[in-house]
Short mmCIF file of C-alpha atoms in Angstrom, two decimals:
data_model
loop_
_atom_site.label_atom_id
_atom_site.label_comp_id
_atom_site.label_asym_id
_atom_site.label_seq_id
_atom_site.Cartn_x
_atom_site.Cartn_y
_atom_site.Cartn_z
CA MET A 897 54.86 92.25 105.27
CA ALA A 898 52.51 88.94 106.51
CA LYS A 899 53.41 88.67 110.06
CA LYS A 900 53.54 84.69 110.08
CA GLU A 901 53.21 82.00 107.50
CA GLU A 902 49.57 81.23 108.56
CA ASP A 903 47.77 84.74 107.41
CA VAL A 904 48.06 83.94 104.04
CA LYS A 905 47.26 80.65 102.79
CA LEU A 906 47.02 79.59 98.64
CA LEU A 907 45.16 76.97 97.34
CA GLY A 908 46.12 76.10 93.53
CA PHE A 909 47.38 73.23 91.73
CA TRP A 910 50.56 72.45 90.56
CA ALA A 911 49.49 72.51 86.81
CA SER A 912 47.64 75.55 86.84
CA PRO A 913 48.51 78.63 85.05
CA PHE A 914 46.14 80.66 87.56
CA SER A 915 47.53 79.31 90.54
CA GLY A 916 51.11 79.75 88.75
CA ARG A 917 50.92 83.71 88.98
CA VAL A 918 49.58 84.49 91.99
CA LYS A 919 52.73 82.12 93.63
CA MET A 920 54.75 84.99 91.27
CA ALA A 921 53.26 87.46 92.68
CA LEU A 922 53.52 86.44 96.52
CA LYS A 923 57.02 86.08 96.01
CA LEU A 924 58.14 88.94 94.27
CA LYS A 925 56.36 90.59 97.40
CA GLY A 926 58.15 88.94 99.69
CA VAL A 927 54.73 87.03 101.37
CA SER A 928 55.16 84.06 103.00
CA TYR A 929 52.38 82.14 103.04
CA GLU A 930 50.80 78.51 103.43
CA TYR A 931 50.56 76.23 100.27
CA LEU A 932 47.61 74.01 100.39
CA GLU A 933 47.49 71.73 96.82
CA GLN A 934 44.01 70.79 95.60
CA ASP A 935 42.59 67.71 94.00
CA ILE A 936 40.83 69.58 91.21
CA VAL A 937 38.37 66.62 90.19
CA ASP A 938 37.71 65.42 93.71
CA LYS A 939 37.84 69.11 94.94
CA SER A 940 38.02 69.45 98.75
CA ALA A 941 35.49 70.14 101.23
CA LEU A 942 37.46 73.32 102.19
CA LEU A 943 38.02 74.67 98.01
CA LEU A 944 34.06 73.92 97.79
CA GLU A 945 33.64 75.96 101.35
CA LEU A 946 36.16 79.14 100.14
CA ASN A 947 35.19 79.63 96.89
CA PRO A 948 31.08 77.99 96.42
CA VAL A 949 30.72 79.85 93.29
CA PHE A 950 32.93 78.59 90.91
CA LYS A 951 34.51 76.07 92.84
CA LYS A 952 37.64 76.73 91.22
CA VAL A 953 41.56 77.38 92.08
CA PRO A 954 43.44 79.56 92.64
CA VAL A 955 41.52 81.02 96.20
CA LEU A 956 43.83 83.37 98.72
CA VAL A 957 43.14 83.38 102.20
CA HIS A 958 44.44 86.39 104.01
CA GLU A 959 43.78 87.13 107.22
CA GLY A 960 40.35 85.90 107.04
CA LYS A 961 39.43 87.58 103.79
CA ILE A 962 38.93 85.22 101.38
CA LEU A 963 39.25 85.69 96.96
CA ALA A 964 39.23 84.44 93.92
CA GLU A 965 40.15 84.84 90.49
CA SER A 966 43.56 85.03 89.56
CA HIS A 967 43.43 88.49 88.13
CA LEU A 968 41.68 90.32 91.47
CA ILE A 969 44.16 88.06 94.00
CA LEU A 970 46.73 89.55 91.98
CA GLU A 971 45.70 93.32 91.95
CA TYR A 972 44.57 92.37 95.75
CA ILE A 973 48.20 91.12 96.44
CA ASP A 974 50.04 94.30 94.72
CA GLN A 975 47.31 97.09 96.69
CA THR A 976 48.33 94.90 99.86
CA TRP A 977 51.73 94.88 99.84
CA LYS A 978 53.40 97.78 97.97
CA ASN A 979 57.00 96.87 97.35
CA ASN A 980 57.87 95.96 93.47
CA PRO A 981 54.47 97.25 92.34
CA ILE A 982 52.82 95.00 90.08
CA LEU A 983 50.28 97.29 88.21
CA PRO A 984 51.38 100.76 86.72
CA GLN A 985 50.38 103.74 88.27
CA ASP A 986 49.61 105.81 85.21
CA PRO A 987 45.32 104.74 84.46
CA TYR A 988 45.94 104.35 80.95
CA GLU A 989 48.90 102.22 81.09
CA LYS A 990 47.04 99.76 83.87
CA ALA A 991 43.85 99.96 81.61
CA MET A 992 46.24 98.67 79.10
CA ALA A 993 47.44 96.00 81.16
CA ARG A 994 44.76 94.68 82.86
CA PHE A 995 42.87 94.44 78.70
CA TRP A 996 46.01 92.30 77.62
CA ALA A 997 45.99 90.21 80.68
CA LYS A 998 41.87 89.57 79.66
CA PHE A 999 42.42 88.99 76.34
CA VAL A 1000 45.28 85.93 76.91
CA ASP A 1001 43.38 84.70 79.66
CA GLU A 1002 40.27 84.49 77.39
CA GLN A 1003 41.27 84.50 73.80
CA VAL A 1004 45.09 83.46 73.47
CA GLY A 1005 44.22 80.64 76.31
CA PRO A 1006 41.03 78.87 74.23
CA VAL A 1007 42.75 79.65 70.68
CA CYS A 1008 46.21 78.74 70.64
CA PHE A 1009 45.31 75.45 72.99
CA LYS A 1010 42.04 74.35 73.00
CA SER A 1011 41.50 74.94 68.98
CA VAL A 1012 44.46 73.36 68.23
CA ALA A 1013 43.93 69.73 70.10
CA LYS A 1014 40.53 70.02 68.51
CA PRO A 1015 41.08 71.80 64.89
CA ASP A 1016 37.99 71.29 63.66
CA LYS A 1017 38.60 73.61 60.62
CA GLY A 1018 42.19 71.39 60.51
CA ILE A 1019 45.12 72.17 62.22
CA GLU A 1020 47.17 74.74 59.62
CA VAL A 1021 43.94 77.30 60.20
CA ALA A 1022 43.82 76.62 64.33
CA ILE A 1023 47.77 77.69 64.10
CA GLU A 1024 47.19 80.42 61.41
CA GLU A 1025 44.48 82.02 63.66
CA GLY A 1026 46.43 81.39 67.07
CA GLN A 1027 49.15 83.45 65.78
CA GLU A 1028 47.10 86.32 64.39
CA LEU A 1029 46.34 86.39 68.02
CA ILE A 1030 49.54 85.98 69.66
CA THR A 1031 50.84 88.76 66.66
CA PHE A 1032 49.23 91.77 69.00
CA LEU A 1033 51.28 91.15 71.94
CA GLU A 1034 54.85 90.70 69.88
CA LYS A 1035 53.52 93.67 69.19
CA GLU A 1036 53.10 95.05 73.18
CA LEU A 1037 56.58 93.76 73.21
CA THR A 1038 58.91 95.62 70.93
CA GLY A 1039 61.47 97.12 72.51
CA LYS A 1040 60.84 96.37 76.22
CA ASP A 1041 62.49 93.55 78.21
CA PHE A 1042 59.02 92.44 79.51
CA PHE A 1043 55.55 93.97 79.60
CA GLY A 1044 55.59 95.86 82.05
CA GLY A 1045 58.81 97.71 81.16
CA LYS A 1046 62.56 96.82 82.83
CA THR A 1047 60.99 94.66 85.26
CA ILE A 1048 57.60 91.90 85.45
CA GLY A 1049 54.12 93.39 85.59
CA PHE A 1050 50.49 92.31 86.08
CA LEU A 1051 50.74 91.09 82.51
CA ASP A 1052 54.07 89.63 82.59
CA LEU A 1053 52.80 87.18 84.92
CA VAL A 1054 49.62 86.47 83.40
CA ALA A 1055 51.00 85.71 79.95
CA GLY A 1056 54.11 84.16 81.68
CA SER A 1057 52.21 81.65 83.57
CA MET A 1058 49.80 81.15 80.82
CA ILE A 1059 51.47 81.04 77.74
CA PRO A 1060 55.46 79.54 77.69
CA PHE A 1061 54.43 77.58 80.67
CA CYS A 1062 51.61 76.31 79.76
CA ILE A 1063 49.72 76.16 76.46
CA ALA A 1064 53.46 76.37 75.17
CA ARG A 1065 54.14 72.56 76.54
CA GLY A 1066 51.30 71.62 75.01
CA TRP A 1067 52.22 72.76 71.39
CA GLU A 1068 55.84 70.92 72.71
CA GLY A 1069 53.76 67.40 73.04
CA MET A 1070 51.58 68.23 70.61
CA GLY A 1071 54.79 68.56 67.93
CA ILE A 1072 53.27 71.93 67.36
CA ASN A 1073 55.97 75.28 66.70
CA MET A 1074 53.22 77.87 67.27
CA ILE A 1075 55.74 80.90 67.86
CA PRO A 1076 58.77 80.82 65.65
CA GLU A 1077 61.75 82.53 66.28
CA GLU A 1078 62.09 84.03 63.07
CA LYS A 1079 58.40 85.32 63.52
CA PHE A 1080 58.40 85.99 67.18
CA PRO A 1081 61.27 87.20 67.79
CA GLU A 1082 60.00 89.81 70.77
CA LEU A 1083 58.39 86.76 72.52
CA ASN A 1084 61.11 84.93 72.34
CA ARG A 1085 63.37 86.99 73.48
CA TRP A 1086 61.02 87.71 76.76
CA ILE A 1087 60.82 84.07 77.03
CA LYS A 1088 64.12 83.92 77.90
CA ASN A 1089 64.20 86.92 79.76
CA LEU A 1090 61.34 85.54 82.36
CA SER A 1091 63.55 81.95 82.10
CA ASP A 1092 66.67 84.02 83.48
CA ILE A 1093 64.15 85.10 86.78
CA GLU A 1094 64.66 83.06 89.74
CA ILE A 1095 61.00 83.64 91.08
CA VAL A 1096 59.53 83.26 87.72
CA ARG A 1097 61.78 79.48 87.86
CA GLU A 1098 60.87 78.80 91.56
CA CYS A 1099 56.56 78.89 90.20
CA ILE A 1100 56.14 76.95 86.91
CA PRO A 1101 55.60 73.47 86.68
CA HIS A 1102 58.28 70.99 86.24
CA ARG A 1103 58.23 70.79 82.71
CA GLU A 1104 57.86 67.20 81.99
CA LYS A 1105 55.38 66.31 84.09
CA GLN A 1106 53.26 69.83 82.51
CA ILE A 1107 54.08 68.32 79.09
CA GLU A 1108 52.33 64.90 80.31
CA HIS A 1109 49.75 66.69 81.65
CA MET A 1110 49.10 69.14 79.13
CA MET A 1111 48.81 65.81 76.21
CA LYS A 1112 46.27 64.66 78.88
CA VAL A 1113 43.99 67.97 78.87
CA ALA A 1114 44.64 67.66 75.18
CA GLU A 1115 43.15 64.38 74.68
CA ARG A 1116 39.89 64.98 76.69
CA ILE A 1117 39.24 68.38 74.90
CA LYS A 1118 39.06 66.02 71.48
CA LEU A 1119 36.60 63.97 73.13
CA ALA A 1120 34.42 66.41 74.44
CA MET B 1474 45.13 115.02 79.96
CA ALA B 1475 41.85 114.66 82.20
CA SER B 1476 40.39 117.29 80.07
CA GLU B 1477 40.75 115.99 75.96
CA GLN B 1478 37.99 114.84 74.22
CA VAL B 1479 35.97 111.93 75.04
CA LYS B 1480 33.98 109.52 73.25
CA VAL B 1481 31.75 106.28 73.28
CA ILE B 1482 31.61 104.24 70.75
CA GLY B 1483 28.18 101.99 71.18
CA ALA B 1484 24.94 100.82 71.17
CA TRP B 1485 21.21 101.42 72.65
CA ALA B 1486 20.71 98.11 73.74
CA SER B 1487 24.46 97.21 74.67
CA PRO B 1488 24.35 96.68 78.12
CA PHE B 1489 27.68 96.53 78.44
CA VAL B 1490 28.05 99.97 76.21
CA MET B 1491 25.76 101.39 78.93
CA ARG B 1492 28.52 101.43 81.65
CA PRO B 1493 30.93 103.77 80.78
CA ARG B 1494 28.23 106.11 79.84
CA VAL B 1495 26.31 105.90 83.54
CA ALA B 1496 30.12 106.64 84.90
CA LEU B 1497 31.19 109.62 82.82
CA ASN B 1498 27.77 110.72 83.56
CA LEU B 1499 28.19 110.42 87.53
CA LYS B 1500 31.35 112.07 86.93
CA SER B 1501 29.65 114.93 85.20
CA ILE B 1502 32.42 114.06 82.52
CA PRO B 1503 30.36 115.26 79.04
CA TYR B 1504 31.16 113.20 75.85
CA GLU B 1505 30.14 112.22 72.17
CA PHE B 1506 27.87 108.45 71.77
CA LEU B 1507 29.20 107.70 68.70
CA GLU B 1508 26.00 104.63 67.83
CA GLU B 1509 26.92 101.71 65.66
CA THR B 1510 24.52 100.42 63.02
CA PHE B 1511 23.57 96.88 64.22
CA GLY B 1512 24.53 94.46 62.04
CA SER B 1513 27.90 96.58 60.87
CA LYS B 1514 30.81 97.73 62.53
CA SER B 1515 31.95 101.07 61.68
CA GLU B 1516 35.98 101.46 60.57
CA LEU B 1517 36.61 103.85 63.78
CA LEU B 1518 35.19 100.84 65.76
CA LEU B 1519 37.34 98.38 64.20
CA LYS B 1520 40.37 100.87 63.69
CA SER B 1521 40.23 101.56 67.87
CA ASN B 1522 39.41 97.67 69.32
CA PRO B 1523 41.04 95.48 66.65
CA VAL B 1524 41.36 92.94 68.65
CA GLN B 1525 38.00 92.08 69.42
CA LYS B 1526 36.45 94.22 67.12
CA LYS B 1527 33.69 94.99 69.84
CA ILE B 1528 31.76 97.83 71.53
CA PRO B 1529 32.03 99.64 74.28
CA VAL B 1530 35.23 101.37 73.37
CA LEU B 1531 35.96 104.76 75.23
CA LEU B 1532 38.46 107.03 73.07
CA HIS B 1533 39.90 109.61 75.40
CA GLY B 1534 41.62 112.21 73.16
CA ASP B 1535 42.94 109.38 70.68
CA LYS B 1536 43.78 106.48 73.41
CA PRO B 1537 41.27 104.19 73.03
CA VAL B 1538 40.08 101.90 75.90
CA CYS B 1539 38.28 98.43 75.67
CA GLU B 1540 36.29 96.37 77.64
CA SER B 1541 33.79 98.06 80.01
CA SER B 1542 34.46 96.54 83.28
CA ILE B 1543 37.92 97.89 82.79
CA ILE B 1544 37.06 101.35 80.87
CA VAL B 1545 34.83 102.53 84.28
CA GLU B 1546 37.57 101.88 86.19
CA TYR B 1547 39.75 104.11 83.79
CA ILE B 1548 37.04 106.75 83.78
CA ASP B 1549 37.07 105.93 88.02
CA GLU B 1550 41.27 106.87 88.28
CA THR B 1551 41.16 109.22 85.32
CA TRP B 1552 38.92 111.23 87.19
CA SER B 1553 39.52 110.63 90.69
CA THR B 1554 38.52 114.15 92.09
CA SER B 1555 35.08 114.60 90.37
CA GLY B 1556 32.34 112.99 92.24
CA PRO B 1557 32.89 109.96 94.70
CA SER B 1558 34.96 107.07 94.00
CA LEU B 1559 33.62 104.38 91.96
CA LEU B 1560 35.46 101.57 93.70
CA PRO B 1561 35.30 100.90 97.15
CA SER B 1562 38.29 102.43 99.40
CA THR B 1563 39.66 98.77 100.55
CA PRO B 1564 41.92 96.37 98.42
CA TYR B 1565 38.95 93.35 99.69
CA ASP B 1566 36.50 95.31 99.37
CA ARG B 1567 37.28 95.88 95.64
CA ALA B 1568 38.20 92.77 94.92
CA ILE B 1569 34.85 91.53 95.91
CA ALA B 1570 32.88 94.34 94.08
CA ARG B 1571 34.95 92.81 90.49
CA PHE B 1572 34.94 89.00 91.72
CA TRP B 1573 30.63 90.02 91.39
CA ALA B 1574 30.58 91.72 88.73
CA SER B 1575 33.15 89.39 86.85
CA TYR B 1576 30.35 86.49 87.49
CA LEU B 1577 27.29 88.59 86.23
CA ASP B 1578 29.32 88.56 82.75
CA GLU B 1579 30.39 85.00 83.38
CA LYS B 1580 27.67 83.42 84.73
CA TRP B 1581 24.75 85.57 85.02
CA PHE B 1582 23.86 87.23 81.77
CA ARG B 1583 24.46 83.79 79.80
CA SER B 1584 21.67 82.53 82.55
CA LEU B 1585 19.81 85.33 81.64
CA ARG B 1586 19.67 84.52 78.30
CA SER B 1587 19.29 80.81 78.38
CA ILE B 1588 15.74 82.06 79.48
CA LEU B 1589 15.06 83.61 75.88
CA LYS B 1590 16.78 81.22 74.11
CA ALA B 1591 15.02 78.08 75.55
CA GLU B 1592 12.80 75.96 73.82
CA GLY B 1593 9.73 74.30 75.31
CA GLU B 1594 8.29 75.25 78.47
CA GLU B 1595 10.58 72.42 80.48
CA GLU B 1596 13.65 74.35 79.43
CA LYS B 1597 12.65 77.64 80.29
CA LYS B 1598 11.51 76.65 83.37
CA ALA B 1599 15.09 75.42 83.91
CA ALA B 1600 16.55 78.34 82.77
CA ILE B 1601 14.36 80.44 84.68
CA ALA B 1602 15.23 78.13 88.18
CA GLN B 1603 18.83 78.81 87.09
CA VAL B 1604 18.62 82.30 87.38
CA GLU B 1605 16.52 82.87 90.19
CA GLU B 1606 19.10 80.51 92.04
CA GLU B 1607 22.10 82.89 90.72
CA ASN B 1608 19.86 85.96 92.58
CA SER B 1609 19.45 84.51 95.35
CA PHE B 1610 23.42 84.69 95.60
CA ILE B 1611 23.45 88.14 94.71
CA GLU B 1612 20.45 89.71 97.02
CA LYS B 1613 23.01 87.64 99.71
CA ALA B 1614 25.81 89.88 97.94
CA PHE B 1615 24.30 93.05 98.07
CA ILE B 1616 23.07 92.64 101.61
CA ASP B 1617 27.25 91.81 102.32
CA CYS B 1618 28.40 95.16 100.38
CA SER B 1619 26.15 97.43 100.99
CA LYS B 1620 26.26 97.40 104.39
CA GLY B 1621 22.64 99.33 105.00
CA LYS B 1622 23.12 101.39 102.38
CA ALA B 1623 20.87 101.98 99.06
CA PHE B 1624 24.00 100.68 96.55
CA PHE B 1625 26.43 97.97 96.29
CA ASN B 1626 28.76 100.83 96.98
CA GLY B 1627 27.55 102.00 99.77
CA GLU B 1628 25.87 106.12 99.60
CA HIS B 1629 26.84 106.29 96.05
CA ILE B 1630 26.22 103.95 92.74
CA GLY B 1631 29.72 102.65 92.21
CA TYR B 1632 31.04 99.92 89.76
CA LEU B 1633 28.60 96.98 90.97
CA ASP B 1634 25.93 98.48 91.16
CA ILE B 1635 26.54 99.50 87.28
CA ALA B 1636 28.06 96.24 86.20
CA PHE B 1637 24.31 94.89 87.59
CA GLY B 1638 22.81 97.42 86.97
CA SER B 1639 23.32 97.93 83.35
CA PHE B 1640 21.18 94.54 82.87
CA LEU B 1641 18.37 95.65 84.14
CA GLY B 1642 16.99 96.91 81.09
CA TRP B 1643 17.49 93.33 79.26
CA LEU B 1644 16.39 91.97 83.00
CA ARG B 1645 12.65 93.52 82.66
CA ALA B 1646 12.77 92.81 78.96
CA THR B 1647 13.06 88.78 79.82
CA GLU B 1648 10.66 89.20 81.84
CA LEU B 1649 8.12 90.91 79.49
CA LEU B 1650 9.02 88.23 76.87
CA SER B 1651 8.46 85.13 79.33
CA GLY B 1652 5.89 86.28 81.67
CA HIS B 1653 7.75 85.99 84.84
CA LYS B 1654 9.04 88.03 87.60
CA LEU B 1655 12.73 87.28 88.35
CA VAL B 1656 13.36 90.07 90.60
CA ASP B 1657 10.62 91.68 92.88
CA GLU B 1658 9.85 92.29 96.24
CA ALA B 1659 8.84 88.56 97.05
CA LYS B 1660 11.92 86.99 95.64
CA THR B 1661 15.13 89.47 96.21
CA PRO B 1662 13.29 92.08 98.29
CA SER B 1663 17.13 94.14 98.38
CA LEU B 1664 17.31 93.75 94.96
CA SER B 1665 14.14 95.03 93.85
CA LYS B 1666 14.54 98.19 96.54
CA TRP B 1667 18.20 98.52 94.59
CA ALA B 1668 16.60 98.45 91.63
CA GLU B 1669 14.24 101.59 91.36
CA GLN B 1670 16.96 103.69 92.86
CA PHE B 1671 19.21 102.88 90.75
CA CYS B 1672 16.89 103.04 87.67
CA ASN B 1673 16.06 106.60 89.15
CA ASP B 1674 18.99 108.05 89.60
CA PRO B 1675 19.88 111.51 87.17
CA ALA B 1676 23.13 109.84 86.05
CA VAL B 1677 20.88 107.03 84.62
CA LYS B 1678 17.64 107.61 83.56
CA PRO B 1679 19.02 108.73 79.80
CA VAL B 1680 21.04 106.06 79.05
CA MET B 1681 18.36 103.24 80.43
CA PRO B 1682 16.54 101.20 77.08
CA ASP B 1683 12.98 100.84 77.19
CA THR B 1684 11.85 97.55 78.59
CA ALA B 1685 9.53 97.26 75.31
CA LYS B 1686 11.57 98.31 72.97
CA LEU B 1687 14.20 95.80 73.45
CA ALA B 1688 11.41 93.11 74.02
CA GLU B 1689 11.27 93.94 70.27
CA PHE B 1690 14.97 94.08 69.66
CA ALA B 1691 15.41 90.73 71.75
CA LYS B 1692 12.93 89.14 69.71
CA LYS B 1693 14.25 90.16 66.76
CA ILE B 1694 17.92 88.94 67.58
CA PHE B 1695 16.62 85.47 68.78
CA ALA B 1696 13.87 84.73 66.56
CA LYS B 1697 14.10 81.18 65.82
CA PRO B 1698 13.89 79.97 61.90
CA PRO B 1699 10.70 78.54 60.83
CA ALA B 1700 10.47 74.59 61.53
#
């Protein structure tokens, strides 16, 4: 357990799913931390000093050690505070969790949001391509409460912060029904399960504010 | 489980494919290499990696593992008692190794390819300057990570050595094609020494592609259509 709040600092942005998942992990482990909200447009000197390579949030500082990139931070948190494990022990299960997490951030995020906000091939094609990717996740959830099994794990934190409480707010704002219940019963059940968890609820952005934010992001994508 | 048959689906020119091969060699794990034909994807590849349809894929028994860096960690964790650890021992050092590997894949390799794709001298010069700036970050990272030893991982080749080392073939091919040295004793003394030691390692030599052959291949895939 962290001795005092000052031992752990998190630089984040309220709407960022990458920051959100780190908050969830810290809460899951019962780690107290100081949260420093960042302006991601007008970046602070602190952020640029701590993450000169990517200049992005989240950044975790623990006992003077500086960590960037959300997946790495989650793994660091998991290995440093051993209670409530996030990653499975089995090497193959671990590899699968890492693979799907990468898939969520690198493919689902961009395809299911950017391509939908600016549908070069038309909105129907964009939705179809998005749903094709999401179907892989639907299959992974079959018969499980969470991706992690009975309790939330690495992939739940990554996909949970990215999909229902980030890009789905964008779909809501744009009036797009990307994951209808009849097509994605497992995913919808998973979202309900996630929403029942207190630490998840505490770390997700306010719904209306997030919808507003995602619509602004969608506008920027359209104009790019 | 660890004793089941191992196969790697890949191609000789891919730096990403080289990574699991070096890792398996370091762990002395025999494997069958299934070479894909350039320009087409085998049924086995499409079945093993339906999500991205990309190489490398490691098949351990009938279980596929995809994404080169994820495969290397899987190899290290599965055959943890064979040979030295590929990842550092502390959570922080592991995070640093993964951070730089991520940087290499997301930024550095793209910058390197920009040199090959550059049209005209101005663009080429800018691309070269970008890579040289990024190399200076990696030179510093090497000094920090290696702590005076031969490799990023210390005494033995590890995850980050494999991540950057697998790009050396393409680095040398780019130097050949652009007529400009990017990693040498003057600009990046530590990396220059490291590169030589990495390339001479018996786990690396058999899978490092020949520079001239790669340069020919690069010319083919980056060939610009006639104006």
